[in-house]
């Protein structure tokens, strides 16, 4: 087996503008390794679909070059790129049966009949749709249609498959089970997948790496774990997972720790990620689950808060407190610690380590 | 055994459901009633009347009832006997007294030429007849045509209460007096030519409309609303202008001294002496009808194309199909419903088109509908006109039937 390329797909300083005035993708640099499951995650309108469409060949970059498997592809029309694609609305051919839908890319490639049948059977088995060959798309449920769309994008063995919010139209349960199915398919085939979603949970469960998009730019490109634990700027911190923030000014900065005076006048010891000199404004990010209640260990930050609201969530309880002038500070309390008696208006001692508390850009 | 389910007010559920159902049906019926009324009185009844008129000869039969009855025993192989001629004499006399002999003359003239003058002359001389002498001889004395047995045969046939001979005429056939069916002499044949021309024009216009409408409709369906609205207005503009105005403007354009010819001559494409004959022939009918019927093709096509998601073509090309292949295998088949709806609409309208061929077509470009109008307004042979109209109606029904067999009426999308 030949070694996997780390720059199987490469975006080099790619700009895209639809109207000639505004760039919807700005100076995009992105390397995608062979066999990787890379997710483009970002809010609506951040340029994810546009990026995918440029890769598939349906939009041309305004500037820059895209390489696929070592070749520049800006001038290669979509039908010669050999990239499989799953569309958000599935785009199944409504007048063709499931079998004919899957046979379409193979017939185009002039694969002979017996092999077509063999490959279709194999692919349908993979997405557990054996026996549905003769159904028309309209006779399938949303999840089944979605699986046909995936099967159709994979049946001709493309080296790269693009998926644009393929699970967007499904209900929560189906979406979760499809996420696992897609992940397994990806693992068993080793195909490279570029996946678009604006559901962070989906991105975190499925991907090898996630590119967080905002405003036409990649804000952070890293593995799910890293993205969640160590966001590099306040957009990523607030976009991924739940997040408590304080704003303040840097007072003192040393390697690995900074003293920041919050707007309410207290001093927090934080981990300087995106600040470098004193006097800078900063936004401090702290994950709810990193906060200890009634801390007895040695922690740099210890404050007293007042409970404002208690919301029961089944496996855990969320507690909204007022802390250092922030009225929306959220705590997650696992329900196992039910010995804890919480009442609105009670005082609660909180603490956290300076390492978990990240001083980011303002 | 299933328990009977009752509603809260104690009624049986099934009874209650039926009541609700009945009320809903009544409402639906009342809503549709004006339309039904209109269809029955302005459409179904007139059509049946028309069907009737094409075979009906009851009036004629009532004018000469007894003659007709007596003639049933006459086999037509030799001159009729006195029973026939005397009955005819008395009935014609009554006709003259009541002044409907003119109608008899006209109607009999459809059966055999020369009857008009024959009846008129005979009517004038009727008062001179000697009611005790031989009637046949006296008839022959008045006019020697009465000596020709064919006139008596025509009289017998012409007083039948109903007959189907107009349908033969519709296809240029006639029934001889001996009962055999033959084509009419070549120089009189016109209807078959017109039928063929009508079908040819209807098919041709449908095809031209399809070729022209397909790209326009596609453009309409993919253009941003701002532009597509404008284009739609251009397509619909003809609808907002009177048909007569549009046809006349085509006359202005297509004449020998018209805009189109002038332009071609001034550009030097055509010599002044050999200006193109664009009007008063099939070319004119074709061009004008295609333009006028174009919207009927565009609208159904557009409504179908608008529902085709652009991602389908993208999906097809991402799977390796060339744009042409994707069009042929994916886009085109998805527009079948629109193509068939548009085609049947244009075809049915074209097959009965009237004003345009009458004005731009000239003698070489008229269609069957113009012939029907001619028989309604000029020759006044309403039976023949209605027989032709009935054939036209049947032709359209056959087209619908075929359409339903092949495509299925449910698949039709009209907009
Ligand atoms: N065909 C187009 N013409 C003009 N502008 C476009 C076109 N497609 C997208 N845009 C604009 O480009 C920007 C990025 O759009 P894009 O579809 O890439 O967003 P996205 O990240 O996929 O969002 P979503 O999550 O809502 O799908 C948006 O502001 C959008 O309005
Ligand atoms: Mg999108």
mmCIF file of C-alpha atoms in Angstrom, chain B residues 72-295:
data_model
loop_
_atom_site.group_PDB
_atom_site.id
_atom_site.type_symbol
_atom_site.label_atom_id
_atom_site.label_comp_id
_atom_site.label_asym_id
_atom_site.label_seq_id
_atom_site.Cartn_x
_atom_site.Cartn_y
_atom_site.Cartn_z
ATOM 1 C CA UNK B 72 -90.864 2.976 -49.392
ATOM 2 C CA UNK B 73 -92.601 0.410 -51.604
ATOM 3 C CA UNK B 74 -90.955 1.779 -54.716
ATOM 4 C CA UNK B 75 -87.667 -0.011 -55.382
ATOM 5 C CA UNK B 76 -86.264 2.714 -57.616
ATOM 6 C CA UNK B 77 -85.457 0.468 -60.572
ATOM 7 C CA UNK B 78 -88.044 2.033 -62.888
ATOM 8 C CA UNK B 79 -90.066 5.240 -62.985
ATOM 9 C CA UNK B 80 -92.411 5.636 -59.959
ATOM 10 C CA UNK B 81 -96.108 4.809 -60.245
ATOM 11 C CA UNK B 82 -99.060 7.111 -59.928
ATOM 12 C CA UNK B 83 -99.368 6.456 -56.176
ATOM 13 C CA UNK B 84 -96.056 8.192 -55.697
ATOM 14 C CA UNK B 85 -96.486 11.003 -58.165
ATOM 15 C CA UNK B 86 -99.989 11.887 -57.006
ATOM 16 C CA UNK B 87 -98.978 11.964 -53.335
ATOM 17 C CA UNK B 88 -96.012 14.128 -54.208
ATOM 18 C CA UNK B 89 -98.300 16.440 -56.200
ATOM 19 C CA UNK B 90 -100.679 16.990 -53.288
ATOM 20 C CA UNK B 91 -97.911 17.478 -50.742
ATOM 21 C CA UNK B 92 -96.049 19.909 -52.970
ATOM 22 C CA UNK B 93 -99.293 21.802 -53.439
ATOM 23 C CA UNK B 94 -99.669 22.148 -49.662
ATOM 24 C CA UNK B 95 -96.039 23.284 -49.518
ATOM 25 C CA UNK B 96 -96.652 25.985 -52.099
ATOM 26 C CA UNK B 97 -99.738 27.159 -50.258
ATOM 27 C CA UNK B 98 -97.814 27.348 -47.005
ATOM 28 C CA UNK B 99 -94.716 28.770 -48.697
ATOM 29 C CA UNK B 100 -92.113 26.215 -47.598
ATOM 30 C CA UNK B 101 -91.442 24.819 -51.040
ATOM 31 C CA UNK B 102 -88.282 26.976 -51.175
ATOM 32 C CA UNK B 103 -86.815 25.003 -48.282
ATOM 33 C CA UNK B 104 -87.675 21.763 -50.022
ATOM 34 C CA UNK B 105 -85.886 22.982 -53.126
ATOM 35 C CA UNK B 106 -82.720 23.886 -51.183
ATOM 36 C CA UNK B 107 -82.608 20.650 -49.246
ATOM 37 C CA UNK B 108 -83.211 18.495 -52.301
ATOM 38 C CA UNK B 109 -80.534 20.380 -54.152
ATOM 39 C CA UNK B 110 -77.936 18.943 -51.695
ATOM 40 C CA UNK B 111 -79.007 15.495 -52.889
ATOM 41 C CA UNK B 112 -78.837 16.314 -56.555
ATOM 42 C CA UNK B 113 -77.917 19.496 -58.382
ATOM 43 C CA UNK B 114 -80.686 21.099 -60.464
ATOM 44 C CA UNK B 115 -83.407 20.496 -57.933
ATOM 45 C CA UNK B 116 -83.750 24.183 -57.032
ATOM 46 C CA UNK B 117 -84.881 25.259 -60.473
ATOM 47 C CA UNK B 118 -86.846 22.063 -60.934
ATOM 48 C CA UNK B 119 -88.952 22.547 -57.787
ATOM 49 C CA UNK B 120 -89.376 26.262 -58.426
ATOM 50 C CA UNK B 121 -90.583 25.806 -61.946
ATOM 51 C CA UNK B 122 -92.852 22.911 -60.976
ATOM 52 C CA UNK B 123 -94.342 24.907 -58.087
ATOM 53 C CA UNK B 124 -95.227 27.763 -60.409
ATOM 54 C CA UNK B 125 -96.930 25.429 -62.875
ATOM 55 C CA UNK B 126 -98.722 23.355 -60.233
ATOM 56 C CA UNK B 127 -101.986 25.221 -60.585
ATOM 57 C CA UNK B 128 -102.244 24.179 -64.238
ATOM 58 C CA UNK B 129 -102.206 20.449 -63.350
ATOM 59 C CA UNK B 130 -105.222 18.349 -64.218
ATOM 60 C CA UNK B 131 -105.837 16.260 -61.147
ATOM 61 C CA UNK B 132 -107.555 13.545 -63.188
ATOM 62 C CA UNK B 133 -104.793 13.008 -65.718
ATOM 63 C CA UNK B 134 -101.537 11.073 -65.379
ATOM 64 C CA UNK B 135 -99.310 13.008 -62.928
ATOM 65 C CA UNK B 136 -95.975 11.688 -64.127
ATOM 66 C CA UNK B 137 -96.621 12.829 -67.675
ATOM 67 C CA UNK B 138 -97.672 16.254 -66.461
ATOM 68 C CA UNK B 139 -94.501 16.522 -64.291
ATOM 69 C CA UNK B 140 -92.399 15.634 -67.324
ATOM 70 C CA UNK B 141 -94.305 18.190 -69.351
ATOM 71 C CA UNK B 142 -93.413 20.911 -66.844
ATOM 72 C CA UNK B 143 -89.763 19.932 -66.796
ATOM 73 C CA UNK B 144 -88.079 17.121 -68.644
ATOM 74 C CA UNK B 145 -85.822 16.398 -65.611
ATOM 75 C CA UNK B 146 -88.783 14.615 -64.019
ATOM 76 C CA UNK B 147 -88.252 12.013 -66.743
ATOM 77 C CA UNK B 148 -84.837 11.276 -65.243
ATOM 78 C CA UNK B 149 -85.286 8.527 -62.650
ATOM 79 C CA UNK B 150 -82.376 9.898 -60.556
ATOM 80 C CA UNK B 151 -84.481 12.876 -59.513
ATOM 81 C CA UNK B 152 -87.114 10.549 -58.117
ATOM 82 C CA UNK B 153 -84.406 8.496 -56.400
ATOM 83 C CA UNK B 154 -83.001 11.679 -54.912
ATOM 84 C CA UNK B 155 -86.476 12.626 -53.719
ATOM 85 C CA UNK B 156 -86.857 9.276 -51.975
ATOM 86 C CA UNK B 157 -83.457 9.552 -50.291
ATOM 87 C CA UNK B 158 -83.844 13.221 -49.500
ATOM 88 C CA UNK B 159 -86.923 12.652 -47.396
ATOM 89 C CA UNK B 160 -85.344 10.079 -45.050
ATOM 90 C CA UNK B 161 -85.717 11.209 -41.444
ATOM 91 C CA UNK B 162 -81.989 10.822 -40.893
ATOM 92 C CA UNK B 163 -78.943 9.768 -42.885
ATOM 93 C CA UNK B 164 -75.154 9.526 -42.628
ATOM 94 C CA UNK B 165 -74.268 10.717 -46.100
ATOM 95 C CA UNK B 166 -72.716 13.954 -44.840
ATOM 96 C CA UNK B 167 -69.999 11.899 -43.198
ATOM 97 C CA UNK B 168 -69.154 10.432 -46.574
ATOM 98 C CA UNK B 169 -68.967 13.934 -48.025
ATOM 99 C CA UNK B 170 -66.628 14.889 -45.211
ATOM 100 C CA UNK B 171 -64.126 12.444 -46.651
ATOM 101 C CA UNK B 172 -64.900 13.159 -50.317
ATOM 102 C CA UNK B 173 -67.021 10.052 -50.819
ATOM 103 C CA UNK B 174 -70.567 9.871 -52.081
ATOM 104 C CA UNK B 175 -73.310 7.296 -52.135
ATOM 105 C CA UNK B 176 -74.602 6.586 -55.600
ATOM 106 C CA UNK B 177 -78.341 6.118 -56.065
ATOM 107 C CA UNK B 178 -77.764 2.420 -56.488
ATOM 108 C CA UNK B 179 -76.339 2.354 -52.941
ATOM 109 C CA UNK B 180 -72.669 1.957 -53.880
ATOM 110 C CA UNK B 181 -70.096 4.219 -52.227
ATOM 111 C CA UNK B 182 -67.536 5.922 -54.433
ATOM 112 C CA UNK B 183 -65.039 8.744 -54.276
ATOM 113 C CA UNK B 184 -66.297 11.963 -55.786
ATOM 114 C CA UNK B 185 -64.721 13.181 -59.050
ATOM 115 C CA UNK B 186 -61.118 14.257 -58.573
ATOM 116 C CA UNK B 187 -61.584 17.933 -59.285
ATOM 117 C CA UNK B 188 -64.243 18.190 -56.565
ATOM 118 C CA UNK B 189 -62.179 16.577 -53.856
ATOM 119 C CA UNK B 190 -61.157 19.130 -51.275
ATOM 120 C CA UNK B 191 -62.011 17.825 -47.833
ATOM 121 C CA UNK B 192 -59.412 15.082 -47.612
ATOM 122 C CA UNK B 193 -56.725 17.526 -48.693
ATOM 123 C CA UNK B 194 -57.897 19.876 -45.967
ATOM 124 C CA UNK B 195 -57.947 17.150 -43.340
ATOM 125 C CA UNK B 196 -54.430 16.096 -44.205
ATOM 126 C CA UNK B 197 -53.271 19.690 -44.304
ATOM 127 C CA UNK B 198 -54.902 20.371 -40.946
ATOM 128 C CA UNK B 199 -53.206 17.419 -39.323
ATOM 129 C CA UNK B 200 -49.905 18.302 -40.946
ATOM 130 C CA UNK B 201 -50.134 21.900 -39.757
ATOM 131 C CA UNK B 202 -51.240 20.885 -36.260
ATOM 132 C CA UNK B 203 -48.369 18.415 -35.898
ATOM 133 C CA UNK B 204 -45.892 20.816 -37.471
ATOM 134 C CA UNK B 205 -46.955 23.767 -35.343
ATOM 135 C CA UNK B 206 -46.813 21.597 -32.226
ATOM 136 C CA UNK B 207 -43.298 20.539 -33.141
ATOM 137 C CA UNK B 208 -42.131 24.085 -33.909
ATOM 138 C CA UNK B 209 -43.646 25.331 -30.661
ATOM 139 C CA UNK B 210 -41.834 22.579 -28.782
ATOM 140 C CA UNK B 211 -38.488 23.407 -30.372
ATOM 141 C CA UNK B 212 -38.901 27.112 -29.658
ATOM 142 C CA UNK B 213 -40.487 26.783 -26.230
ATOM 143 C CA UNK B 214 -38.056 24.325 -24.677
ATOM 144 C CA UNK B 215 -35.051 26.654 -24.379
ATOM 145 C CA UNK B 216 -37.239 29.610 -23.407
ATOM 146 C CA UNK B 217 -38.941 27.629 -20.674
ATOM 147 C CA UNK B 218 -35.622 26.379 -19.402
ATOM 148 C CA UNK B 219 -34.274 29.898 -19.269
ATOM 149 C CA UNK B 220 -37.425 31.047 -17.482
ATOM 150 C CA UNK B 221 -37.013 28.346 -14.882
ATOM 151 C CA UNK B 222 -33.367 29.065 -14.054
ATOM 152 C CA UNK B 223 -33.235 32.844 -14.351
ATOM 153 C CA UNK B 224 -33.432 34.922 -11.168
ATOM 154 C CA UNK B 225 -36.997 36.135 -10.563
ATOM 155 C CA UNK B 226 -36.178 39.671 -11.638
ATOM 156 C CA UNK B 227 -35.313 38.641 -15.187
ATOM 157 C CA UNK B 228 -37.658 35.689 -15.445
ATOM 158 C CA UNK B 229 -40.645 37.929 -14.724
ATOM 159 C CA UNK B 230 -39.654 40.179 -17.583
ATOM 160 C CA UNK B 231 -39.169 37.256 -19.925
ATOM 161 C CA UNK B 232 -42.477 35.796 -18.775
ATOM 162 C CA UNK B 233 -44.191 39.045 -19.691
ATOM 163 C CA UNK B 234 -42.659 38.827 -23.157
ATOM 164 C CA UNK B 235 -43.978 35.285 -23.490
ATOM 165 C CA UNK B 236 -47.435 36.235 -22.274
ATOM 166 C CA UNK B 237 -47.663 39.484 -24.192
ATOM 167 C CA UNK B 238 -49.511 37.818 -27.069
ATOM 168 C CA UNK B 239 -52.180 36.703 -24.580
ATOM 169 C CA UNK B 240 -52.932 40.284 -23.732
ATOM 170 C CA UNK B 241 -53.468 41.314 -27.322
ATOM 171 C CA UNK B 242 -56.525 40.424 -29.332
ATOM 172 C CA UNK B 243 -56.020 37.482 -31.605
ATOM 173 C CA UNK B 244 -57.228 39.537 -34.542
ATOM 174 C CA UNK B 245 -54.661 42.255 -33.875
ATOM 175 C CA UNK B 246 -51.856 39.730 -33.686
ATOM 176 C CA UNK B 247 -52.927 38.043 -36.872
ATOM 177 C CA UNK B 248 -53.218 41.354 -38.662
ATOM 178 C CA UNK B 249 -49.764 42.362 -37.502
ATOM 179 C CA UNK B 250 -48.460 39.170 -39.022
ATOM 180 C CA UNK B 251 -50.128 40.214 -42.257
ATOM 181 C CA UNK B 252 -48.271 43.516 -42.106
ATOM 182 C CA UNK B 253 -45.028 41.651 -41.569
ATOM 183 C CA UNK B 254 -45.426 38.872 -44.064
ATOM 184 C CA UNK B 255 -46.974 40.609 -47.066
ATOM 185 C CA UNK B 256 -45.114 40.791 -50.336
ATOM 186 C CA UNK B 257 -44.662 44.495 -49.704
ATOM 187 C CA UNK B 258 -44.417 43.841 -45.965
ATOM 188 C CA UNK B 259 -41.768 44.583 -43.389
ATOM 189 C CA UNK B 260 -39.969 41.279 -43.643
ATOM 190 C CA UNK B 261 -39.692 41.287 -47.420
ATOM 191 C CA UNK B 262 -38.663 44.959 -47.439
ATOM 192 C CA UNK B 263 -35.904 44.232 -44.974
ATOM 193 C CA UNK B 264 -34.646 41.242 -46.914
ATOM 194 C CA UNK B 265 -34.674 43.224 -50.158
ATOM 195 C CA UNK B 266 -32.924 46.245 -48.681
ATOM 196 C CA UNK B 267 -30.286 43.972 -47.160
ATOM 197 C CA UNK B 268 -29.848 42.415 -50.570
ATOM 198 C CA UNK B 269 -30.722 38.858 -49.563
ATOM 199 C CA UNK B 270 -33.648 38.757 -51.958
ATOM 200 C CA UNK B 271 -34.066 40.448 -55.329
ATOM 201 C CA UNK B 272 -36.940 42.928 -55.595
ATOM 202 C CA UNK B 273 -38.640 40.872 -58.335
ATOM 203 C CA UNK B 274 -38.498 37.647 -56.375
ATOM 204 C CA UNK B 275 -39.937 38.734 -53.048
ATOM 205 C CA UNK B 276 -40.812 35.765 -50.853
ATOM 206 C CA UNK B 277 -44.370 34.451 -50.803
ATOM 207 C CA UNK B 278 -44.811 34.370 -47.042
ATOM 208 C CA UNK B 279 -48.541 34.880 -46.944
ATOM 209 C CA UNK B 280 -51.652 33.337 -48.436
ATOM 210 C CA UNK B 281 -50.019 29.947 -48.257
ATOM 211 C CA UNK B 282 -48.972 27.371 -45.682
ATOM 212 C CA UNK B 283 -45.838 29.275 -44.682
ATOM 213 C CA UNK B 284 -47.936 32.132 -43.405
ATOM 214 C CA UNK B 285 -50.321 29.865 -41.519
ATOM 215 C CA UNK B 286 -47.376 28.048 -39.987
ATOM 216 C CA UNK B 287 -45.436 31.091 -38.842
ATOM 217 C CA UNK B 288 -48.394 32.947 -37.403
ATOM 218 C CA UNK B 289 -49.897 29.940 -35.654
ATOM 219 C CA UNK B 290 -46.588 28.948 -34.109
ATOM 220 C CA UNK B 291 -46.144 32.388 -32.632
ATOM 221 C CA UNK B 292 -49.697 32.583 -31.362
ATOM 222 C CA UNK B 293 -49.718 29.134 -29.772
ATOM 223 C CA UNK B 294 -46.222 29.359 -28.291
ATOM 224 C CA UNK B 295 -47.369 30.393 -24.784
#
